[in-house]
JSON list of C-alpha atoms and ligand atoms in Angstrom, two decimals:
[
{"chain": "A", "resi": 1, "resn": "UNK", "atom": "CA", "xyz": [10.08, -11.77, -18.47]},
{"chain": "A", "resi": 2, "resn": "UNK", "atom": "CA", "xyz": [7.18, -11.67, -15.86]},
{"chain": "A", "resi": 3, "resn": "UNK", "atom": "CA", "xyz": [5.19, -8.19, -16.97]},
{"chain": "A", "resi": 4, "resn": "UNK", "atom": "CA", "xyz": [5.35, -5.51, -14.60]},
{"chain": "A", "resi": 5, "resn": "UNK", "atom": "CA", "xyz": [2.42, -5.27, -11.73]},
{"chain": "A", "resi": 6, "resn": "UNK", "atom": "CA", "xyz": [0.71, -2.19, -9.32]},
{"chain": "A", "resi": 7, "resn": "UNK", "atom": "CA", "xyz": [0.23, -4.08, -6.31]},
{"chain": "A", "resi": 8, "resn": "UNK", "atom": "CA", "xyz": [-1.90, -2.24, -3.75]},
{"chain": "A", "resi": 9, "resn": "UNK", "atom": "CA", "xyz": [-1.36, -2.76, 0.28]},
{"chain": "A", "resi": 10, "resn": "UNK", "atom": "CA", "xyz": [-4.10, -1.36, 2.54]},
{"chain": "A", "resi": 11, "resn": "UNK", "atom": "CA", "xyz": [-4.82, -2.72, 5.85]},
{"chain": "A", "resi": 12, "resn": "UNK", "atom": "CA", "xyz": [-5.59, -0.46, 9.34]},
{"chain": "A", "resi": 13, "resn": "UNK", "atom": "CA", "xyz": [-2.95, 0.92, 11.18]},
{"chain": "A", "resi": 14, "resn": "UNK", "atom": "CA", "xyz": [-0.43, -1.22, 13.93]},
{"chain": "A", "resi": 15, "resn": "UNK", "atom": "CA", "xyz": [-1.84, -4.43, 11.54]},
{"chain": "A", "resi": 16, "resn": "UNK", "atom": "CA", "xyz": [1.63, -5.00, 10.28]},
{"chain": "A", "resi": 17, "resn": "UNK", "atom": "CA", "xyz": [1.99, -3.53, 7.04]},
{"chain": "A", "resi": 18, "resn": "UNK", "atom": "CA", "xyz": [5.08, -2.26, 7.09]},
{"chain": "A", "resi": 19, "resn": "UNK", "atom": "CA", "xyz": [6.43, -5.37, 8.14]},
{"chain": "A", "resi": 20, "resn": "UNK", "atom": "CA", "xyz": [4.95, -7.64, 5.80]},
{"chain": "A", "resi": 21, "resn": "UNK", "atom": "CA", "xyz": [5.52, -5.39, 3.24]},
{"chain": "A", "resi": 22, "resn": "UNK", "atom": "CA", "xyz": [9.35, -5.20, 4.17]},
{"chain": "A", "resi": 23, "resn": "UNK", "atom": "CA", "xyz": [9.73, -8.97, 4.17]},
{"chain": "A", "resi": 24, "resn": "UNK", "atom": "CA", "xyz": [8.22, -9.07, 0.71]},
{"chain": "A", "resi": 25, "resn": "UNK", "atom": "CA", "xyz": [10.84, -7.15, -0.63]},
{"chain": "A", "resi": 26, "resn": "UNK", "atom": "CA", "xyz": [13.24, -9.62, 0.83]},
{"chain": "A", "resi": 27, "resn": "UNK", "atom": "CA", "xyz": [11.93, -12.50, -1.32]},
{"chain": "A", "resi": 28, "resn": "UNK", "atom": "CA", "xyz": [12.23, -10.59, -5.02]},
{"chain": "A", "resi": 29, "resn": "UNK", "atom": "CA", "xyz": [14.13, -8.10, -6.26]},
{"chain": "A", "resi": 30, "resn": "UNK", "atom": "CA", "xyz": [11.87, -7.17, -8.44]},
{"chain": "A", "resi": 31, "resn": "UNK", "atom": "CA", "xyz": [9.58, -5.82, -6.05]},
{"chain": "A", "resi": 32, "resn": "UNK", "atom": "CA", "xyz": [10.02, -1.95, -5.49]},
{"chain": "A", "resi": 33, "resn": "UNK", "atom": "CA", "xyz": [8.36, -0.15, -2.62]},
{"chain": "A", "resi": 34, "resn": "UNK", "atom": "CA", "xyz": [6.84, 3.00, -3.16]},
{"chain": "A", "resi": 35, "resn": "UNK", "atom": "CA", "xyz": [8.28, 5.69, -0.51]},
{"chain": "A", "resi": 36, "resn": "UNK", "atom": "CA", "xyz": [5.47, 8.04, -0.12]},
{"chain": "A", "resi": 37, "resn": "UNK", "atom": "CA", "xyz": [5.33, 11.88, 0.84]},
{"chain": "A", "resi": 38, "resn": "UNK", "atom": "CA", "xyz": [3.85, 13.04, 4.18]},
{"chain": "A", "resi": 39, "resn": "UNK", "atom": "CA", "xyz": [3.58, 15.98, 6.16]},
{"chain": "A", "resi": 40, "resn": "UNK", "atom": "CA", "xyz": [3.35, 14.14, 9.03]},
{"chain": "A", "resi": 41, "resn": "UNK", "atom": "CA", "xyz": [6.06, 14.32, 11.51]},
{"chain": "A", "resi": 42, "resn": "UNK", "atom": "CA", "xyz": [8.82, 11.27, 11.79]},
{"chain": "A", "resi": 43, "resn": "UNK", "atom": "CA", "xyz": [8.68, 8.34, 14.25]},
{"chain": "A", "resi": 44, "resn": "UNK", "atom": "CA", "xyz": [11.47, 8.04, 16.00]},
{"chain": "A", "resi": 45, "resn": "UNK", "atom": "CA", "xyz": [12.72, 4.39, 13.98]},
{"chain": "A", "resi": 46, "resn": "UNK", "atom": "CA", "xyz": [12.15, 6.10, 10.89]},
{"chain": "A", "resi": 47, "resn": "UNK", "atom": "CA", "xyz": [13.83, 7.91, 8.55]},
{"chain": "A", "resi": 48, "resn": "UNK", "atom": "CA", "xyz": [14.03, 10.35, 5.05]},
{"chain": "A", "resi": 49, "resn": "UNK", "atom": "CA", "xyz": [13.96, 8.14, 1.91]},
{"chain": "A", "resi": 50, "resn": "UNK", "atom": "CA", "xyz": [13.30, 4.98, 4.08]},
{"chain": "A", "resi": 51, "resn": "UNK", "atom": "CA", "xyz": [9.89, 4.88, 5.72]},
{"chain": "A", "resi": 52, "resn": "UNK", "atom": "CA", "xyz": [8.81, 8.86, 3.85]},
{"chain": "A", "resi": 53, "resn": "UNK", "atom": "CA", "xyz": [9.72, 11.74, 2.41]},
{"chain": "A", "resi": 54, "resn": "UNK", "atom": "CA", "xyz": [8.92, 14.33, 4.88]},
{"chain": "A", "resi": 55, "resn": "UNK", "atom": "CA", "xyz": [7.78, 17.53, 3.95]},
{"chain": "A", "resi": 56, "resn": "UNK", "atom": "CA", "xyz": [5.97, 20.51, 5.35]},
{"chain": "A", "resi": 57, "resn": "UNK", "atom": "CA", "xyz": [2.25, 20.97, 4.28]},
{"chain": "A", "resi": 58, "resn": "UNK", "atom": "CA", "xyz": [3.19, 24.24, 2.08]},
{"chain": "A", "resi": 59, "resn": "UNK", "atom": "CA", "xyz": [6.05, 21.82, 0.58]},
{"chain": "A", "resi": 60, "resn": "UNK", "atom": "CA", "xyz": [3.10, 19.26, -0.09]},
{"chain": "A", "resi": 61, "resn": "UNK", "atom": "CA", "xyz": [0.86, 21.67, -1.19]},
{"chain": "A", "resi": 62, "resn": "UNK", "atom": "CA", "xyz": [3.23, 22.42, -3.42]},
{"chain": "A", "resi": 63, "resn": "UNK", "atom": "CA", "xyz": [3.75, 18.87, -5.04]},
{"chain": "A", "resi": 64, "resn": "UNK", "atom": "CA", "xyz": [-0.36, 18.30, -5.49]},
{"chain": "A", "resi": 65, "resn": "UNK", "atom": "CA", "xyz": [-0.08, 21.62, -7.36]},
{"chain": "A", "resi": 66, "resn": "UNK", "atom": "CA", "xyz": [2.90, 20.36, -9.48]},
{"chain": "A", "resi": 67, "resn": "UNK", "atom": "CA", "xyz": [0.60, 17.21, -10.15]},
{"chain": "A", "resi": 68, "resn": "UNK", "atom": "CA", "xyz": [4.21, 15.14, -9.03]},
{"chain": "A", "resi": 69, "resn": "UNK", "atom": "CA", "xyz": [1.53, 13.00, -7.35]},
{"chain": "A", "resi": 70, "resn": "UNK", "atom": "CA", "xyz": [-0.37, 9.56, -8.68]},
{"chain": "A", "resi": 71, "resn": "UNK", "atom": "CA", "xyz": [-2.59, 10.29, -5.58]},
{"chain": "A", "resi": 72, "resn": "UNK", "atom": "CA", "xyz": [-3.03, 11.84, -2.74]},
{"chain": "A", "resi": 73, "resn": "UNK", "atom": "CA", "xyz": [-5.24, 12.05, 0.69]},
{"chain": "A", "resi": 74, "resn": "UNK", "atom": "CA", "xyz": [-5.72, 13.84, 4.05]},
{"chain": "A", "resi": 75, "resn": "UNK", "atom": "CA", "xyz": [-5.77, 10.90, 7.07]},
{"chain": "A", "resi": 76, "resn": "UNK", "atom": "CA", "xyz": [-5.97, 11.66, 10.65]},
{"chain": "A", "resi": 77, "resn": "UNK", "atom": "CA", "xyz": [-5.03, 15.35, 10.03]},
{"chain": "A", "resi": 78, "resn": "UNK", "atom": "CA", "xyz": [-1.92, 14.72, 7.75]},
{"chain": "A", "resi": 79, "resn": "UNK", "atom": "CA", "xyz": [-0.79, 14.62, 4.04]},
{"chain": "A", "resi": 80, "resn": "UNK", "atom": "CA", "xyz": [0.23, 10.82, 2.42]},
{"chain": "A", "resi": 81, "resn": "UNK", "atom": "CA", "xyz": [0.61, 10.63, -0.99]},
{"chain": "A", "resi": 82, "resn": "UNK", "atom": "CA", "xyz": [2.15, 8.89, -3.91]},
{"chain": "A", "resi": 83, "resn": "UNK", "atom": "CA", "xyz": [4.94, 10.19, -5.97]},
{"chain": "A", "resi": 84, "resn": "UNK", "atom": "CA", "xyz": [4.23, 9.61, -9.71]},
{"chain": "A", "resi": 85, "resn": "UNK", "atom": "CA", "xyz": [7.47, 8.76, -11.18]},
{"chain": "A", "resi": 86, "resn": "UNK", "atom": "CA", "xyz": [8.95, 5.78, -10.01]},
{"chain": "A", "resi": 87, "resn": "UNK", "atom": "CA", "xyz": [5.82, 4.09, -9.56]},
{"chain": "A", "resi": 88, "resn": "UNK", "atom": "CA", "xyz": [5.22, 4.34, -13.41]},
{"chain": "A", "resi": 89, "resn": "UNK", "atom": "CA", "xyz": [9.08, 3.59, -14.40]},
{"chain": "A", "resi": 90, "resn": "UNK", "atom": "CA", "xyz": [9.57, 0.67, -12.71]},
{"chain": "A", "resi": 91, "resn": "UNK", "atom": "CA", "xyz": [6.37, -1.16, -13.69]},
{"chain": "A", "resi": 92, "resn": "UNK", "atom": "CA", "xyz": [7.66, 0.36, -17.07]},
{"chain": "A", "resi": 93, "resn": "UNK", "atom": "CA", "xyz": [11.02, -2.10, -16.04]},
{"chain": "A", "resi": 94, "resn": "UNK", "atom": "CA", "xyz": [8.37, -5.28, -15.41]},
{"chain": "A", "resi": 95, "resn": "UNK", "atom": "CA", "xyz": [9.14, -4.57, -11.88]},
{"chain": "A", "resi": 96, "resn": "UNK", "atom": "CA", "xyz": [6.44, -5.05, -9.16]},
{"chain": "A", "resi": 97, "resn": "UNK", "atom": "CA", "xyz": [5.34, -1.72, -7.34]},
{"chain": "A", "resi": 98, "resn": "UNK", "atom": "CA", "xyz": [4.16, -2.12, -3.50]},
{"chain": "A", "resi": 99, "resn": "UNK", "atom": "CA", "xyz": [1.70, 0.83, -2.72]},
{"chain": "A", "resi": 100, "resn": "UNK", "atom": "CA", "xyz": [1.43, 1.06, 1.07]},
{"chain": "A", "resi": 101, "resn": "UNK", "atom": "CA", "xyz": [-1.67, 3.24, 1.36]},
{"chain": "A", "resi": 102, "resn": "UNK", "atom": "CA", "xyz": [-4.77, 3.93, 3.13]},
{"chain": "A", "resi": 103, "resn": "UNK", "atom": "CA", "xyz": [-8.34, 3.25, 1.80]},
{"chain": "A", "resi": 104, "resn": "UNK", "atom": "CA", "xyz": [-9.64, 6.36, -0.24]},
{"chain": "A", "resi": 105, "resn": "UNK", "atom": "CA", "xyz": [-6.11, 6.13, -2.45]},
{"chain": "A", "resi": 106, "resn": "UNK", "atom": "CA", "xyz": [-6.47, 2.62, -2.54]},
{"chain": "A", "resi": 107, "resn": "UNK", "atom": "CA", "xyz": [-9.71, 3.20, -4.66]},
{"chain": "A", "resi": 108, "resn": "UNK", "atom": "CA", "xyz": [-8.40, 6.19, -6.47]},
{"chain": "A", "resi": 109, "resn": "UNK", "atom": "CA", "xyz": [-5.78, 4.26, -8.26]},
{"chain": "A", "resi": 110, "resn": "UNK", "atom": "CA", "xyz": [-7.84, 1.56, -9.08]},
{"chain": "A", "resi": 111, "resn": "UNK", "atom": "CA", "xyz": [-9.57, 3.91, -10.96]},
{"chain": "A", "resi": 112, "resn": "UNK", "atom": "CA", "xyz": [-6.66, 5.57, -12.54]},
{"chain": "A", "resi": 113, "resn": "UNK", "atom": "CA", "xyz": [-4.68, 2.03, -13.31]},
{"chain": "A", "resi": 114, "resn": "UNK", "atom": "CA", "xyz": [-7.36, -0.72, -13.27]},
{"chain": "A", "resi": 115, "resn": "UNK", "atom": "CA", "xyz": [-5.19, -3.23, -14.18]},
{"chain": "A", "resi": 116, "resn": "UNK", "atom": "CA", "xyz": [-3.64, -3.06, -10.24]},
{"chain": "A", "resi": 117, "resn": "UNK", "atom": "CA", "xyz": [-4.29, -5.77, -7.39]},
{"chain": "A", "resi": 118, "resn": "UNK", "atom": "CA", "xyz": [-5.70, -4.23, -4.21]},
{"chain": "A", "resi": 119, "resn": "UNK", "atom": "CA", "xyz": [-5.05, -6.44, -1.21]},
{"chain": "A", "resi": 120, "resn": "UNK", "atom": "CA", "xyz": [-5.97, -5.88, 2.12]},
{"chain": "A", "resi": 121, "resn": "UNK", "atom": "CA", "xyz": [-4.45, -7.07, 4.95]},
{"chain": "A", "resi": 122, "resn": "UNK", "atom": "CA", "xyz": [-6.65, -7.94, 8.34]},
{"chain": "A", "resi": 123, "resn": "UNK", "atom": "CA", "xyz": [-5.52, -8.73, 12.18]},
{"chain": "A", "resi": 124, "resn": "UNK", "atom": "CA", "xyz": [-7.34, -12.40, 13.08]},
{"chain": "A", "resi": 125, "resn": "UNK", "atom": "CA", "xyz": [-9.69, -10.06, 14.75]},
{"chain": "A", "resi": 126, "resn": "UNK", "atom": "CA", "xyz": [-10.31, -6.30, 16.00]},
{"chain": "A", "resi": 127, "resn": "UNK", "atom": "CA", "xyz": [-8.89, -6.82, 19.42]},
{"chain": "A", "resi": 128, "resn": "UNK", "atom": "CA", "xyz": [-5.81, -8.26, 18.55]},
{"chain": "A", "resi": 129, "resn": "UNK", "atom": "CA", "xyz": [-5.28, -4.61, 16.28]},
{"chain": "A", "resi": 130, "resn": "UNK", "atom": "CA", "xyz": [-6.07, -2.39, 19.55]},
{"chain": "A", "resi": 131, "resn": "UNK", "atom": "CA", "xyz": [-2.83, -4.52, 21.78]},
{"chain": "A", "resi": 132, "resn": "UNK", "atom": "CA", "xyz": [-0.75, -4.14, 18.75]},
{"chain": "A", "resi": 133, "resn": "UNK", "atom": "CA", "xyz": [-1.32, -0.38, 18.42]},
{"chain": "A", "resi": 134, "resn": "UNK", "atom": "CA", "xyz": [-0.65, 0.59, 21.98]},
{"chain": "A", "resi": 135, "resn": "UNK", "atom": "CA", "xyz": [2.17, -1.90, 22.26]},
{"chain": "A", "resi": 136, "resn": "UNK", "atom": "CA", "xyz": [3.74, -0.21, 19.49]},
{"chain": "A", "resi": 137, "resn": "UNK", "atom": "CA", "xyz": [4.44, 2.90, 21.67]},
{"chain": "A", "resi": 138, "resn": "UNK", "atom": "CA", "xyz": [5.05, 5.32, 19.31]},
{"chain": "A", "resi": 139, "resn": "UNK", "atom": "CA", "xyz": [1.51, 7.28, 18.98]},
{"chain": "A", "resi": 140, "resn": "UNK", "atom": "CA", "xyz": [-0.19, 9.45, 21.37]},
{"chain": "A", "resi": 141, "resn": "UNK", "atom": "CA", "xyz": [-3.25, 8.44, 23.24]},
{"chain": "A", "resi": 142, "resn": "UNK", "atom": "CA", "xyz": [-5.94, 10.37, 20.93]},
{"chain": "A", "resi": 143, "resn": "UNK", "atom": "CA", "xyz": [-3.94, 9.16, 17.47]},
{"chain": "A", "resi": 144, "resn": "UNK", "atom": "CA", "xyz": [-4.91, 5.89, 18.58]},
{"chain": "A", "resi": 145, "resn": "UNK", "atom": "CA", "xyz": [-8.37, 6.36, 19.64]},
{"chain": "A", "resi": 146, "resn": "UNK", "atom": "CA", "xyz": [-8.27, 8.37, 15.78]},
{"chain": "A", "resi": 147, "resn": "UNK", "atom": "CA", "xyz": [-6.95, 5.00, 14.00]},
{"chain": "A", "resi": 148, "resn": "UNK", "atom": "CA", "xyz": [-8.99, 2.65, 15.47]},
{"chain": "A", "resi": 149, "resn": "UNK", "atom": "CA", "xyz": [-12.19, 4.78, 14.81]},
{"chain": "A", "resi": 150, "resn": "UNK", "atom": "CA", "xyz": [-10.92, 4.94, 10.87]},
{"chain": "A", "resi": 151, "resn": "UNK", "atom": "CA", "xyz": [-10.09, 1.04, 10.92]},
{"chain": "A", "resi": 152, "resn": "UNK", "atom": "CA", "xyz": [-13.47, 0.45, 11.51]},
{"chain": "A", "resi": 153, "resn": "UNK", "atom": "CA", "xyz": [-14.62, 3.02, 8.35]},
{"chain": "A", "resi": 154, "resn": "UNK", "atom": "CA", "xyz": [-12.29, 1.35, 6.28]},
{"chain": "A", "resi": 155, "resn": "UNK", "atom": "CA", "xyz": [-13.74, -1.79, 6.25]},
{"chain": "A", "resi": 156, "resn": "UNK", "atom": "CA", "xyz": [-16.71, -1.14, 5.23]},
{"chain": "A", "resi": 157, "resn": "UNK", "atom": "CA", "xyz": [-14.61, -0.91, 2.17]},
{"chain": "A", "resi": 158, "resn": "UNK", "atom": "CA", "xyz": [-13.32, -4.63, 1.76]},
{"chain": "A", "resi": 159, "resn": "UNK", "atom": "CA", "xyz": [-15.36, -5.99, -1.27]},
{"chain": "A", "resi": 160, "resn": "UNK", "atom": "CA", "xyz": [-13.87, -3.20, -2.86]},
{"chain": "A", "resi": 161, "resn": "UNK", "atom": "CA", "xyz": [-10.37, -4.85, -2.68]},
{"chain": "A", "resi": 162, "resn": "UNK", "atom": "CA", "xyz": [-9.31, -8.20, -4.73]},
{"chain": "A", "resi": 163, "resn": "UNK", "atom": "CA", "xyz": [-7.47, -10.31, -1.75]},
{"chain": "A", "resi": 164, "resn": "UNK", "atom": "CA", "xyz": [-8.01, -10.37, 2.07]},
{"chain": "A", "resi": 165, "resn": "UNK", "atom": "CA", "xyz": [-4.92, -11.12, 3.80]},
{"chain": "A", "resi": 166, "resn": "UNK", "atom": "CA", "xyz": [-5.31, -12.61, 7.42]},
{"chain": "A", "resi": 167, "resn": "UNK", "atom": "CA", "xyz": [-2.09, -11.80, 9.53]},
{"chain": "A", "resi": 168, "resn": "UNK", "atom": "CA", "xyz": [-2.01, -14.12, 12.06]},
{"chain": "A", "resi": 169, "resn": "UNK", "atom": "CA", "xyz": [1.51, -14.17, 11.59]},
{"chain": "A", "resi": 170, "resn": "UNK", "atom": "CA", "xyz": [3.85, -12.10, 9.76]},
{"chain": "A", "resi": 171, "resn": "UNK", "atom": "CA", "xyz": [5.77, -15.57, 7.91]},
{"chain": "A", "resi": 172, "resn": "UNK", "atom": "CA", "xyz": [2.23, -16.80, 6.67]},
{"chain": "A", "resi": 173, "resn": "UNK", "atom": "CA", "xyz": [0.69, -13.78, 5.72]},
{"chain": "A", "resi": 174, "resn": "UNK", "atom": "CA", "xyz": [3.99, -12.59, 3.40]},
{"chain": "A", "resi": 175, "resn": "UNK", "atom": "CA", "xyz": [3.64, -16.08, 1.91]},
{"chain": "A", "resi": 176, "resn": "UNK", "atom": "CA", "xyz": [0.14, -15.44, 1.60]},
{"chain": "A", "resi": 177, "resn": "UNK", "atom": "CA", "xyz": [0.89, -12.29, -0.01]},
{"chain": "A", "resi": 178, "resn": "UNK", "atom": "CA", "xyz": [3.96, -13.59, -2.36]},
{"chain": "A", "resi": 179, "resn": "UNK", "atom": "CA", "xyz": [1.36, -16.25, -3.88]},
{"chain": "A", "resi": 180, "resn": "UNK", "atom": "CA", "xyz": [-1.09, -13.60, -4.61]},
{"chain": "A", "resi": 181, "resn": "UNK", "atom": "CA", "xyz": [1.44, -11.77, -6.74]},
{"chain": "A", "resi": 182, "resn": "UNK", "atom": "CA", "xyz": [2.94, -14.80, -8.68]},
{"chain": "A", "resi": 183, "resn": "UNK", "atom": "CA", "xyz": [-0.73, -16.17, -9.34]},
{"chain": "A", "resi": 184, "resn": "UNK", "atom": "CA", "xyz": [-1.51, -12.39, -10.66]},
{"chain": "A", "resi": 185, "resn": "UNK", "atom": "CA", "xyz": [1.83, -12.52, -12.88]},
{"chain": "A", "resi": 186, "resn": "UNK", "atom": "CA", "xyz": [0.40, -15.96, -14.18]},
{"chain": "A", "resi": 187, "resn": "UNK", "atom": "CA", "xyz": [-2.95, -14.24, -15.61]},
{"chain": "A", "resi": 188, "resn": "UNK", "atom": "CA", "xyz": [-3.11, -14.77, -18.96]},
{"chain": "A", "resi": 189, "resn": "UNK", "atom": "CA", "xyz": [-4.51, -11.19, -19.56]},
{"chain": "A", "resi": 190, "resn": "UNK", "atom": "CA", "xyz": [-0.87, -10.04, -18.65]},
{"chain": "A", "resi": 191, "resn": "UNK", "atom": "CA", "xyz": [1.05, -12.15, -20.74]},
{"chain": "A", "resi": 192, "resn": "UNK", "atom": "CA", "xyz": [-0.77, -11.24, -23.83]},
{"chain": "A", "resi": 193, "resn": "UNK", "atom": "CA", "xyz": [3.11, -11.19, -25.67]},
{"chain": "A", "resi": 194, "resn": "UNK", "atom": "CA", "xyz": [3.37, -14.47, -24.62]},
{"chain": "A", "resi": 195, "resn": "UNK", "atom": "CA", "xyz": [0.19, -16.03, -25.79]},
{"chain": "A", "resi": 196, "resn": "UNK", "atom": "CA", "xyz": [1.03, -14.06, -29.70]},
{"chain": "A", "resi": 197, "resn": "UNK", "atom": "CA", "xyz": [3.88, -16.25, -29.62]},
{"chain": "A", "resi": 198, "resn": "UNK", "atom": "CA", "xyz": [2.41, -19.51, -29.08]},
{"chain": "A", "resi": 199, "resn": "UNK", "atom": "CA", "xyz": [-0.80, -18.37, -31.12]},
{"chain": "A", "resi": 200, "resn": "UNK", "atom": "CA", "xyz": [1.47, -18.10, -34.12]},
{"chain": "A", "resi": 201, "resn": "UNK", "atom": "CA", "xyz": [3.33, -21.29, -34.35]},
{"chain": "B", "resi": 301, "resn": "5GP", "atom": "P1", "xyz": [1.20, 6.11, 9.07]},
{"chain": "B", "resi": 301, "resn": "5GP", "atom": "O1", "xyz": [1.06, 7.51, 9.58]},
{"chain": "B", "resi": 301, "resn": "5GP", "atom": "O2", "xyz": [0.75, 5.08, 10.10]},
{"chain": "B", "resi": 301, "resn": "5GP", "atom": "O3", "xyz": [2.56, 5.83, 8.51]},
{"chain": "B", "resi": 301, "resn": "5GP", "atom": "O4", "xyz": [0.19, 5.96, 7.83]},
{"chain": "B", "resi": 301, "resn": "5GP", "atom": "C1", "xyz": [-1.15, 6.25, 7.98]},
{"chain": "B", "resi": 301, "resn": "5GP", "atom": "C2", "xyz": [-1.93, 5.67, 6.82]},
{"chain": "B", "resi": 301, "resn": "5GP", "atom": "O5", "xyz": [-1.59, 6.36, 5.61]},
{"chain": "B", "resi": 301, "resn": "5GP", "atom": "C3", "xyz": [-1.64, 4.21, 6.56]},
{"chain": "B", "resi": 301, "resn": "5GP", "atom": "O6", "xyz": [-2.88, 3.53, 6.32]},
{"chain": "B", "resi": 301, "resn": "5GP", "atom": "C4", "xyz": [-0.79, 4.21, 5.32]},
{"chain": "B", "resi": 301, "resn": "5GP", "atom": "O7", "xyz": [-0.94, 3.03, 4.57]},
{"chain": "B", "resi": 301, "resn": "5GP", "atom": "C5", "xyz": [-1.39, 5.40, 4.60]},
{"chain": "B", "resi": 301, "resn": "5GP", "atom": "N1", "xyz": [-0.50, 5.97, 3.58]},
{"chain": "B", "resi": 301, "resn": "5GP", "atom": "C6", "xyz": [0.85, 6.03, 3.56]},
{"chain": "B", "resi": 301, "resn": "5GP", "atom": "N2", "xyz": [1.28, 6.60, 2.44]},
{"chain": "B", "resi": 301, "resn": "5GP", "atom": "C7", "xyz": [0.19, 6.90, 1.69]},
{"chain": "B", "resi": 301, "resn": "5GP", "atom": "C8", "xyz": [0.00, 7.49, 0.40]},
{"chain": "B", "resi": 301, "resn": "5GP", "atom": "O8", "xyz": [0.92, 7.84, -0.32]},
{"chain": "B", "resi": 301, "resn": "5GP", "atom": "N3", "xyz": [-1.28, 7.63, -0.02]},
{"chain": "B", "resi": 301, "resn": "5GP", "atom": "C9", "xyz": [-2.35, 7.25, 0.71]},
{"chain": "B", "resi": 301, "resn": "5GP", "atom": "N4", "xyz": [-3.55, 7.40, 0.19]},
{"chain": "B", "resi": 301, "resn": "5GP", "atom": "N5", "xyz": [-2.20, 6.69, 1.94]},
{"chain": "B", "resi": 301, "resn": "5GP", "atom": "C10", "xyz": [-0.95, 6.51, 2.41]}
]
């Protein structure tokens, strides 16, 4: 049985995530996706359970309070944060856990679970990120202008992560991003069960 893996997804906003992400998902089905809590409002494509849990900042408050989250962070005026429970059962299960979150959390859970990959996924170059986030449609003018200026903070945090991703197209970088996590499953420092075994014949 392959062990069970934190995988950690950060990457600016409108670089394609979500999507690449989504189509991981597709190719295992032992990879498990992380819904995260937000007070920020819903897009209109997405929905409760699916994309977020929505919840009002007192409701958030509330959680952070309850310590019900692995992490948490305040980006571009809202609440995101990571629900502790299924994260931990299902790498419990030797299931691998997608985290789908922004710099500053990124970082925190490296320090809480060092054992995690951070990967970080970048457009082919800064232009190419702008196009994509106004021809997604869905934020207003001064979000935008709010994400881009954060891209650029975030990264000055690359050497922090393990993997660069390039997404020059959504096919290759999910491929690129598949043969990060089966070389990770392959490290011998997580298959210390297996090595006993073979130590002992
Ligand atoms: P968006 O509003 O575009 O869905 O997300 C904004 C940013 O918040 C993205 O970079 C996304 O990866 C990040 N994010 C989403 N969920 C979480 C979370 O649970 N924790 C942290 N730290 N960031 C998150």
């Amino acid at each position: 049985m392959n062990p069970g893996l934190l995988i950690v997804v950060s990457g600016p906003a409108g670089v394609g995530k979500g999507t690449i992400v989504r189509k991981m998902l597709e190719k295992n089905s032992k990879f498990v996706l992380s819904v995260s809590a937000t007070s920020r409002a819903p897009r209109p494509n997405e929905s409760e359970g699916n994309n977020y849990y929505y919840k009002t900042r007192e409701q958030f408050e509330a959680m952070i309070k309850n310590d019900e989250l692995i992490e948490w962070v305040e980006y571009c005026d809202n609440y995101y944060g990571t629900p502790r429970e299924l994260v931990l059962s299902e790498i419990e299960k030797g299931n691998v856990v997608l985290l789908e979150i922004e710099v500053d959390g990124a970082l925190n859970v490296k320090r809480l679970f060092p054992d995690c990959v951070l990967c970080f996924i970048i457009p082919p170059d800064f232009n190419e990120l702008e196009k994509r986030l106004r021809g997604r449609g869905t934020d207003t003018e001064e979000a935008i202008i709010k994400r881009l200026t954060r891209a650029k903070e975030e990264f000055r945090y690359l050497e922090e992560y393990d993997y660069l991703i390039i997404n020059d197209s959504i096919e290759n970088a999910a491929q690129r991003f598949f043969s990060i996590v089966q070389a990770e499953q392959m490290r011998t420092k997580r298959n210390q069960s297996i090595i006993n075994k073979f130590k002992n014949i």
